[in-house]
Short mmCIF file of N, CA and C in Angstrom, two decimals:
data_model
loop_
_atom_site.label_atom_id
_atom_site.label_comp_id
_atom_site.label_asym_id
_atom_site.label_seq_id
_atom_site.Cartn_x
_atom_site.Cartn_y
_atom_site.Cartn_z
N MET C 1 120.37 -23.03 179.59
CA MET C 1 120.75 -22.25 179.26
C MET C 1 122.01 -22.29 178.74
N SER C 2 122.20 -21.42 176.88
CA SER C 2 123.29 -20.75 176.79
C SER C 2 124.56 -19.65 177.30
N GLN C 3 125.91 -19.64 176.96
CA GLN C 3 126.47 -18.86 177.82
C GLN C 3 126.74 -18.45 176.54
N PRO C 4 127.12 -16.57 177.10
CA PRO C 4 127.04 -15.72 175.48
C PRO C 4 128.27 -16.20 174.84
N GLN C 5 128.12 -16.09 173.69
CA GLN C 5 129.46 -16.50 172.72
C GLN C 5 130.36 -15.11 172.80
N THR C 6 131.75 -15.42 173.34
CA THR C 6 133.09 -15.03 173.30
C THR C 6 133.30 -14.69 172.35
N ILE C 7 134.04 -13.45 172.05
CA ILE C 7 134.66 -13.32 171.08
C ILE C 7 136.38 -13.60 170.99
N THR C 8 137.10 -15.01 170.48
CA THR C 8 138.46 -15.40 170.41
C THR C 8 139.40 -14.30 169.35
N ALA C 9 140.31 -14.56 169.13
CA ALA C 9 141.10 -14.15 168.11
C ALA C 9 141.05 -14.67 166.63
N THR C 10 140.38 -15.36 166.60
CA THR C 10 139.69 -15.87 165.65
C THR C 10 138.60 -15.88 165.06
N SER C 11 137.51 -14.78 165.78
CA SER C 11 136.43 -15.47 165.29
C SER C 11 135.42 -14.45 164.42
N LEU C 12 134.72 -15.08 164.23
CA LEU C 12 133.98 -14.48 163.02
C LEU C 12 132.95 -13.68 163.43
N VAL C 13 132.96 -12.27 163.78
CA VAL C 13 132.01 -11.12 164.94
C VAL C 13 131.77 -10.34 164.09
N THR C 14 129.76 -10.40 164.25
CA THR C 14 128.91 -9.65 164.46
C THR C 14 128.66 -7.57 165.13
N LEU C 15 128.96 -6.76 164.33
CA LEU C 15 129.15 -6.04 165.87
C LEU C 15 128.88 -4.37 165.00
N ASN C 16 128.79 -3.66 165.80
CA ASN C 16 128.44 -2.26 165.77
C ASN C 16 129.75 -1.68 166.09
N TYR C 17 129.88 -0.17 165.08
CA TYR C 17 131.45 0.30 166.01
C TYR C 17 131.19 1.56 165.46
N ARG C 18 132.42 2.65 166.56
CA ARG C 18 132.06 3.70 166.18
C ARG C 18 133.25 4.16 166.54
N ILE C 19 134.09 5.18 165.31
CA ILE C 19 135.17 5.35 165.93
C ILE C 19 134.87 7.02 166.05
N SER C 20 135.58 7.98 166.80
CA SER C 20 135.28 9.19 166.66
C SER C 20 136.51 9.87 167.22
N LEU C 21 136.55 10.96 167.35
CA LEU C 21 137.70 11.57 168.06
C LEU C 21 137.21 12.30 169.16
N PRO C 22 138.36 12.67 170.09
CA PRO C 22 137.61 12.58 171.53
C PRO C 22 136.93 13.80 171.77
N ASP C 23 136.82 14.51 171.14
CA ASP C 23 135.90 15.17 170.94
C ASP C 23 134.13 15.09 170.57
N GLY C 24 134.58 13.72 170.90
CA GLY C 24 132.90 13.50 169.69
C GLY C 24 133.19 13.74 167.87
N GLN C 25 132.96 13.98 167.86
CA GLN C 25 133.61 13.75 166.26
C GLN C 25 133.72 12.59 165.42
N PRO C 26 132.71 11.94 164.54
CA PRO C 26 132.79 10.82 164.59
C PRO C 26 133.37 11.28 163.44
N LEU C 27 133.93 9.53 163.10
CA LEU C 27 134.90 9.25 162.22
C LEU C 27 133.88 8.59 161.15
N ILE C 28 133.57 7.44 161.80
CA ILE C 28 132.69 5.79 160.81
C ILE C 28 131.69 5.31 161.58
N SER C 29 131.13 4.87 161.46
CA SER C 29 130.12 4.35 161.75
C SER C 29 129.19 3.28 161.37
N THR C 30 128.74 2.44 161.90
CA THR C 30 127.54 1.84 161.49
C THR C 30 126.36 1.53 162.54
N PHE C 31 126.42 2.62 163.39
CA PHE C 31 125.00 1.75 164.27
C PHE C 31 123.85 2.33 163.56
N GLU C 32 124.23 3.16 162.93
CA GLU C 32 123.09 3.92 162.11
C GLU C 32 122.42 3.14 160.91
N GLY C 33 122.81 2.14 160.46
CA GLY C 33 123.63 1.32 158.73
C GLY C 33 122.96 -0.21 159.31
N THR C 34 123.74 -0.75 158.52
CA THR C 34 124.08 -2.50 159.04
C THR C 34 124.90 -2.70 159.93
N PRO C 35 124.76 -3.82 160.44
CA PRO C 35 126.07 -3.82 161.43
C PRO C 35 127.14 -4.63 160.43
N ALA C 36 128.23 -4.43 161.01
CA ALA C 36 129.40 -5.11 160.44
C ALA C 36 129.85 -6.33 160.55
N THR C 37 129.94 -7.43 159.81
CA THR C 37 130.77 -8.45 159.79
C THR C 37 132.19 -9.05 159.46
N LEU C 38 133.03 -9.37 160.36
CA LEU C 38 134.38 -8.79 160.39
C LEU C 38 134.89 -10.36 160.54
N GLN C 39 136.11 -10.77 159.96
CA GLN C 39 136.90 -12.44 160.63
C GLN C 39 138.13 -11.95 161.24
N LEU C 40 137.99 -11.29 162.45
CA LEU C 40 139.11 -11.38 163.24
C LEU C 40 140.25 -12.28 162.84
N GLY C 41 141.36 -11.41 162.97
CA GLY C 41 143.15 -12.11 162.52
C GLY C 41 143.07 -12.06 160.81
N ALA C 42 141.84 -11.56 160.00
CA ALA C 42 142.39 -12.14 158.56
C ALA C 42 142.58 -10.01 158.11
N GLY C 43 142.47 -8.78 159.00
CA GLY C 43 142.85 -8.20 158.20
C GLY C 43 142.50 -7.06 157.85
N GLU C 44 140.87 -7.51 158.62
CA GLU C 44 139.79 -6.74 158.06
C GLU C 44 139.95 -5.20 159.53
N MET C 45 140.61 -5.39 160.25
CA MET C 45 140.55 -3.98 161.16
C MET C 45 141.95 -4.36 161.93
N LEU C 46 142.17 -2.67 161.80
CA LEU C 46 143.79 -2.60 162.65
C LEU C 46 143.32 -3.95 163.32
N PRO C 47 144.73 -4.30 163.85
CA PRO C 47 144.97 -5.65 165.09
C PRO C 47 145.22 -4.83 166.10
N SER C 48 145.50 -3.63 166.45
CA SER C 48 145.00 -2.62 167.89
C SER C 48 143.66 -2.61 168.13
N LEU C 49 142.57 -2.85 167.10
CA LEU C 49 141.22 -3.00 167.79
C LEU C 49 141.03 -4.69 168.00
N GLU C 50 141.06 -5.28 166.98
CA GLU C 50 141.04 -6.76 166.45
C GLU C 50 141.02 -6.90 168.61
N LYS C 51 142.43 -6.52 168.78
CA LYS C 51 143.33 -7.22 170.20
C LYS C 51 141.65 -6.80 171.76
N LEU C 52 141.11 -5.49 171.41
CA LEU C 52 140.39 -4.82 172.28
C LEU C 52 138.76 -5.69 172.23
N LEU C 53 138.60 -6.48 171.27
CA LEU C 53 137.39 -7.46 171.25
C LEU C 53 137.61 -8.55 172.10
N VAL C 54 138.80 -9.05 171.61
CA VAL C 54 139.37 -10.74 172.20
C VAL C 54 138.40 -10.64 174.06
N GLY C 55 137.46 -11.55 173.89
CA GLY C 55 136.83 -11.38 175.23
C GLY C 55 135.70 -11.04 175.68
N LEU C 56 135.44 -9.93 174.64
CA LEU C 56 134.11 -9.77 175.12
C LEU C 56 133.45 -10.65 174.87
N SER C 57 131.88 -10.50 174.77
CA SER C 57 130.59 -11.45 174.52
C SER C 57 129.51 -10.53 174.16
N ALA C 58 128.88 -11.62 173.31
CA ALA C 58 127.79 -11.16 172.61
C ALA C 58 126.56 -10.35 173.44
N GLY C 59 126.63 -9.39 173.04
CA GLY C 59 125.37 -8.47 173.63
C GLY C 59 126.01 -7.05 174.48
N SER C 60 127.19 -7.27 174.65
CA SER C 60 127.34 -5.85 175.59
C SER C 60 127.73 -4.57 174.24
N PHE C 61 128.70 -3.81 175.41
CA PHE C 61 128.95 -2.70 175.23
C PHE C 61 129.79 -2.29 175.23
N HIS C 62 131.12 -1.71 174.63
CA HIS C 62 131.72 -1.34 175.53
C HIS C 62 132.81 -0.09 175.00
N VAL C 63 133.22 0.67 175.53
CA VAL C 63 133.75 2.13 174.90
C VAL C 63 135.14 2.00 175.48
N PHE C 64 136.04 2.47 174.13
CA PHE C 64 137.05 2.52 174.74
C PHE C 64 138.33 3.62 174.15
N GLU C 65 138.86 4.26 174.77
CA GLU C 65 139.92 5.91 174.76
C GLU C 65 141.05 5.04 174.37
N LEU C 66 142.07 5.50 172.97
CA LEU C 66 142.78 5.23 172.76
C LEU C 66 143.84 6.42 171.98
N GLU C 67 144.88 5.98 172.88
CA GLU C 67 146.42 7.09 172.65
C GLU C 67 146.36 7.03 170.81
N PRO C 68 147.58 7.28 170.62
CA PRO C 68 147.95 7.84 168.83
C PRO C 68 148.55 6.54 169.04
N GLU C 69 149.21 6.11 169.90
CA GLU C 69 150.05 4.49 169.67
C GLU C 69 149.12 3.61 169.79
N ASP C 70 148.35 3.33 170.35
CA ASP C 70 147.60 2.96 170.32
C ASP C 70 146.63 2.28 169.74
N ALA C 71 146.62 3.40 168.33
CA ALA C 71 144.66 3.04 167.63
C ALA C 71 146.06 3.38 166.47
N PHE C 72 146.04 4.05 165.62
CA PHE C 72 146.63 4.59 163.65
C PHE C 72 148.36 4.92 163.55
N GLY C 73 148.30 4.65 164.98
CA GLY C 73 150.17 5.24 165.52
C GLY C 73 150.22 6.72 164.99
N ALA C 74 151.87 7.32 165.72
CA ALA C 74 152.23 8.44 165.54
C ALA C 74 152.49 8.44 164.00
N HIS C 75 152.34 9.97 163.81
CA HIS C 75 151.83 10.80 162.87
C HIS C 75 153.89 10.86 162.66
N ARG C 76 154.77 9.88 161.09
CA ARG C 76 155.24 10.24 161.64
C ARG C 76 156.28 10.86 160.18
N PRO C 77 157.21 12.51 160.95
CA PRO C 77 157.23 13.10 159.19
C PRO C 77 158.13 12.14 158.46
N GLU C 78 158.65 11.36 158.64
CA GLU C 78 159.45 10.62 157.01
C GLU C 78 158.65 10.24 156.21
N LEU C 79 157.01 10.16 156.54
CA LEU C 79 156.13 9.75 155.34
C LEU C 79 156.01 10.66 154.73
N VAL C 80 156.37 12.17 155.28
CA VAL C 80 155.87 13.71 154.36
C VAL C 80 156.33 13.47 153.69
N GLU C 81 156.42 13.88 152.10
CA GLU C 81 157.59 13.81 151.32
C GLU C 81 157.03 14.89 149.86
N ARG C 82 157.82 15.83 149.75
CA ARG C 82 157.92 16.70 148.35
C ARG C 82 157.50 15.87 146.80
N VAL C 83 156.89 15.81 146.27
CA VAL C 83 156.25 15.22 144.46
C VAL C 83 156.73 16.42 143.90
N LYS C 84 157.66 16.31 142.65
CA LYS C 84 157.61 17.19 141.69
C LYS C 84 156.11 17.07 140.85
N ARG C 85 155.79 18.37 140.85
CA ARG C 85 154.72 17.50 139.87
C ARG C 85 154.59 17.18 138.07
N ALA C 86 155.89 17.12 137.84
CA ALA C 86 156.43 16.27 136.47
C ALA C 86 156.29 14.49 136.70
N HIS C 87 156.02 14.16 138.16
CA HIS C 87 155.67 12.57 138.21
C HIS C 87 154.68 12.74 138.89
N MET C 88 154.01 13.06 138.14
CA MET C 88 152.06 13.13 139.01
C MET C 88 151.63 13.62 138.08
N PRO C 89 150.05 12.86 137.98
CA PRO C 89 149.21 12.91 136.79
C PRO C 89 148.56 14.18 136.42
N ASP C 90 148.53 14.31 135.30
CA ASP C 90 148.09 15.64 134.44
C ASP C 90 147.08 16.37 135.22
N GLU C 91 146.08 15.56 135.36
CA GLU C 91 144.89 15.70 136.10
C GLU C 91 144.45 17.32 137.38
N GLU C 92 144.33 18.06 137.82
CA GLU C 92 143.89 18.63 138.53
C GLU C 92 143.65 18.12 139.97
N ILE C 93 144.92 18.73 140.65
CA ILE C 93 144.80 18.54 142.02
C ILE C 93 144.63 19.84 142.81
N GLU C 94 143.71 18.92 144.35
CA GLU C 94 143.08 19.93 145.41
C GLU C 94 144.23 20.19 146.03
N PRO C 95 144.71 20.65 146.78
CA PRO C 95 145.09 21.07 148.85
C PRO C 95 143.79 19.88 148.92
N MET C 96 144.75 18.75 150.24
CA MET C 96 143.19 17.77 151.24
C MET C 96 142.54 16.76 150.43
N SER C 97 143.64 16.55 148.98
CA SER C 97 142.50 16.06 148.41
C SER C 97 143.46 14.24 147.98
N ILE C 98 143.19 13.27 148.34
CA ILE C 98 143.86 12.16 148.50
C ILE C 98 143.73 11.69 147.30
N MET C 99 145.28 11.18 146.08
CA MET C 99 145.70 10.63 145.77
C MET C 99 146.56 9.56 145.62
N GLU C 100 146.62 8.74 144.43
CA GLU C 100 147.31 6.91 144.94
C GLU C 100 148.20 6.91 143.78
N PHE C 101 148.89 6.85 144.38
CA PHE C 101 150.73 6.60 143.48
C PHE C 101 151.12 4.63 143.66
N SER C 102 152.30 4.15 142.86
CA SER C 102 152.72 3.61 142.63
C SER C 102 153.71 3.42 143.00
N ALA C 103 153.87 2.75 143.94
CA ALA C 103 155.89 2.40 144.10
C ALA C 103 156.42 1.79 143.05
N PRO C 104 157.77 1.55 142.84
CA PRO C 104 158.37 0.63 141.94
C PRO C 104 158.22 -0.99 141.73
N ASP C 105 157.84 -1.28 143.03
CA ASP C 105 157.24 -2.94 143.03
C ASP C 105 155.88 -3.24 142.65
N GLY C 106 155.98 -1.72 142.50
CA GLY C 106 153.84 -2.21 141.68
C GLY C 106 152.49 -2.14 143.04
N GLN C 107 153.36 -1.67 144.32
CA GLN C 107 152.23 -1.92 145.42
C GLN C 107 151.84 0.13 145.20
N ARG C 108 150.17 -0.26 145.62
CA ARG C 108 150.23 1.45 145.35
C ARG C 108 149.72 2.32 146.92
N TYR C 109 149.82 3.05 146.99
CA TYR C 109 150.05 3.65 148.72
C TYR C 109 148.90 5.45 147.90
N SER C 110 148.21 5.76 148.61
CA SER C 110 147.04 6.42 149.23
C SER C 110 147.65 8.14 149.87
N GLY C 111 148.21 9.62 149.41
CA GLY C 111 148.30 10.10 150.27
C GLY C 111 147.80 11.29 150.64
N LEU C 112 147.90 11.96 151.44
CA LEU C 112 146.90 13.48 151.46
C LEU C 112 147.72 14.19 150.80
N VAL C 113 146.75 15.23 149.67
CA VAL C 113 148.27 16.45 148.94
C VAL C 113 147.86 17.78 150.53
N ARG C 114 149.14 17.61 150.88
CA ARG C 114 148.91 18.60 152.05
C ARG C 114 149.36 20.58 151.42
N GLU C 115 150.13 20.98 150.27
CA GLU C 115 149.74 21.58 149.84
C GLU C 115 150.64 21.41 148.25
N ILE C 116 150.45 22.77 147.59
CA ILE C 116 150.45 21.93 145.95
C ILE C 116 151.15 24.11 145.27
N ASP C 117 152.07 23.80 144.63
CA ASP C 117 152.45 24.41 143.88
C ASP C 117 152.47 24.60 142.20
N ALA C 118 153.25 24.95 141.12
CA ALA C 118 154.20 24.71 140.35
C ALA C 118 154.59 24.09 140.13
N GLU C 119 156.23 23.94 140.56
CA GLU C 119 157.17 22.98 140.76
C GLU C 119 156.16 21.67 141.37
N SER C 120 155.80 21.78 142.72
CA SER C 120 155.91 20.33 143.60
C SER C 120 154.53 20.21 144.71
N ALA C 121 154.48 19.05 145.20
CA ALA C 121 153.36 19.16 145.90
C ALA C 121 154.03 18.55 147.64
N LEU C 122 153.16 18.78 148.21
CA LEU C 122 153.81 17.95 149.30
C LEU C 122 152.35 17.30 149.99
N ILE C 123 152.57 15.55 150.26
CA ILE C 123 152.34 14.76 150.21
C ILE C 123 152.60 13.52 151.85
N ASP C 124 151.52 13.60 152.08
CA ASP C 124 151.02 12.95 153.37
C ASP C 124 151.24 11.86 153.26
N PHE C 125 152.05 10.39 153.65
CA PHE C 125 151.58 9.19 153.40
C PHE C 125 151.44 8.53 154.52
N ASN C 126 151.00 9.60 155.69
CA ASN C 126 150.61 8.92 157.04
C ASN C 126 148.93 8.00 156.53
N HIS C 127 148.64 7.74 157.60
CA HIS C 127 146.98 7.13 157.92
C HIS C 127 146.57 8.54 158.03
N PRO C 128 144.95 9.00 157.86
CA PRO C 128 144.76 10.35 157.69
C PRO C 128 144.74 10.48 159.87
N LEU C 129 144.44 9.98 160.89
CA LEU C 129 144.17 9.57 161.87
C LEU C 129 145.51 9.09 162.65
N ALA C 130 146.43 9.14 161.65
CA ALA C 130 147.80 8.95 162.89
C ALA C 130 148.45 10.42 163.24
N GLY C 131 148.63 9.55 165.03
CA GLY C 131 148.76 10.90 165.27
C GLY C 131 147.67 11.25 166.13
N LYS C 132 146.43 11.28 166.19
CA LYS C 132 145.17 11.37 166.56
C LYS C 132 144.68 9.96 167.57
N ALA C 133 144.55 10.77 169.28
CA ALA C 133 143.80 9.62 170.24
C ALA C 133 142.21 9.43 169.53
N ILE C 134 141.61 8.41 169.22
CA ILE C 134 140.49 8.46 169.05
C ILE C 134 139.51 7.66 170.60
N ARG C 135 138.47 7.63 170.03
CA ARG C 135 137.16 6.41 170.71
C ARG C 135 136.58 5.97 169.79
N PHE C 136 136.86 4.63 170.75
CA PHE C 136 136.01 3.33 170.05
C PHE C 136 135.70 3.09 170.43
N GLU C 137 133.79 2.83 170.53
CA GLU C 137 132.89 2.38 170.58
C GLU C 137 132.60 1.24 169.88
N VAL C 138 132.40 -0.30 170.79
CA VAL C 138 131.15 -1.30 170.15
C VAL C 138 130.64 -1.95 170.66
N GLU C 139 129.42 -2.61 170.10
CA GLU C 139 128.00 -3.12 170.66
C GLU C 139 128.71 -4.28 170.27
N VAL C 140 128.68 -5.72 170.60
CA VAL C 140 128.79 -6.70 169.97
C VAL C 140 127.59 -7.62 169.74
N ILE C 141 127.16 -7.77 168.66
CA ILE C 141 126.07 -8.70 168.14
C ILE C 141 125.87 -10.06 168.38
N GLY C 142 126.99 -10.60 167.67
CA GLY C 142 127.03 -12.26 167.84
C GLY C 142 128.74 -12.36 167.25
N ALA C 143 129.11 -13.72 168.09
CA ALA C 143 130.58 -13.92 167.41
C ALA C 143 130.64 -15.96 167.70
N LEU C 144 131.35 -16.06 166.64
CA LEU C 144 131.02 -17.26 166.17
C LEU C 144 132.98 -18.09 165.69
#
């Protein structure tokens, strides 16, 4: 009889997972569709979530309740900036929409438009889940 496969820090894993808010509001889930296949250690998943998977076995189901610091981090006020309309694209911009910006070094950043007026927009560059506790459910299907 073979031993169940155990996840290591460099495993290729197939799993179903769900991330939801503590009140149960689902944010992302693979349970209703195709399971995810992820290479751990390759940056495909948040490192703090990857660490929770290490040591789990194929065929197991786990639920983790994470505080903001252990999930997507605290909401950092210094990542909320006012941007002049002159530095933004001419397109119609709606509050609570996501915009992409290019940094001088060529990197691209997404930001959430919190508010906008004729002169400027308040853009939040925090991850949308920063500052939020989350529930992480995982069903391990296999690990190599």
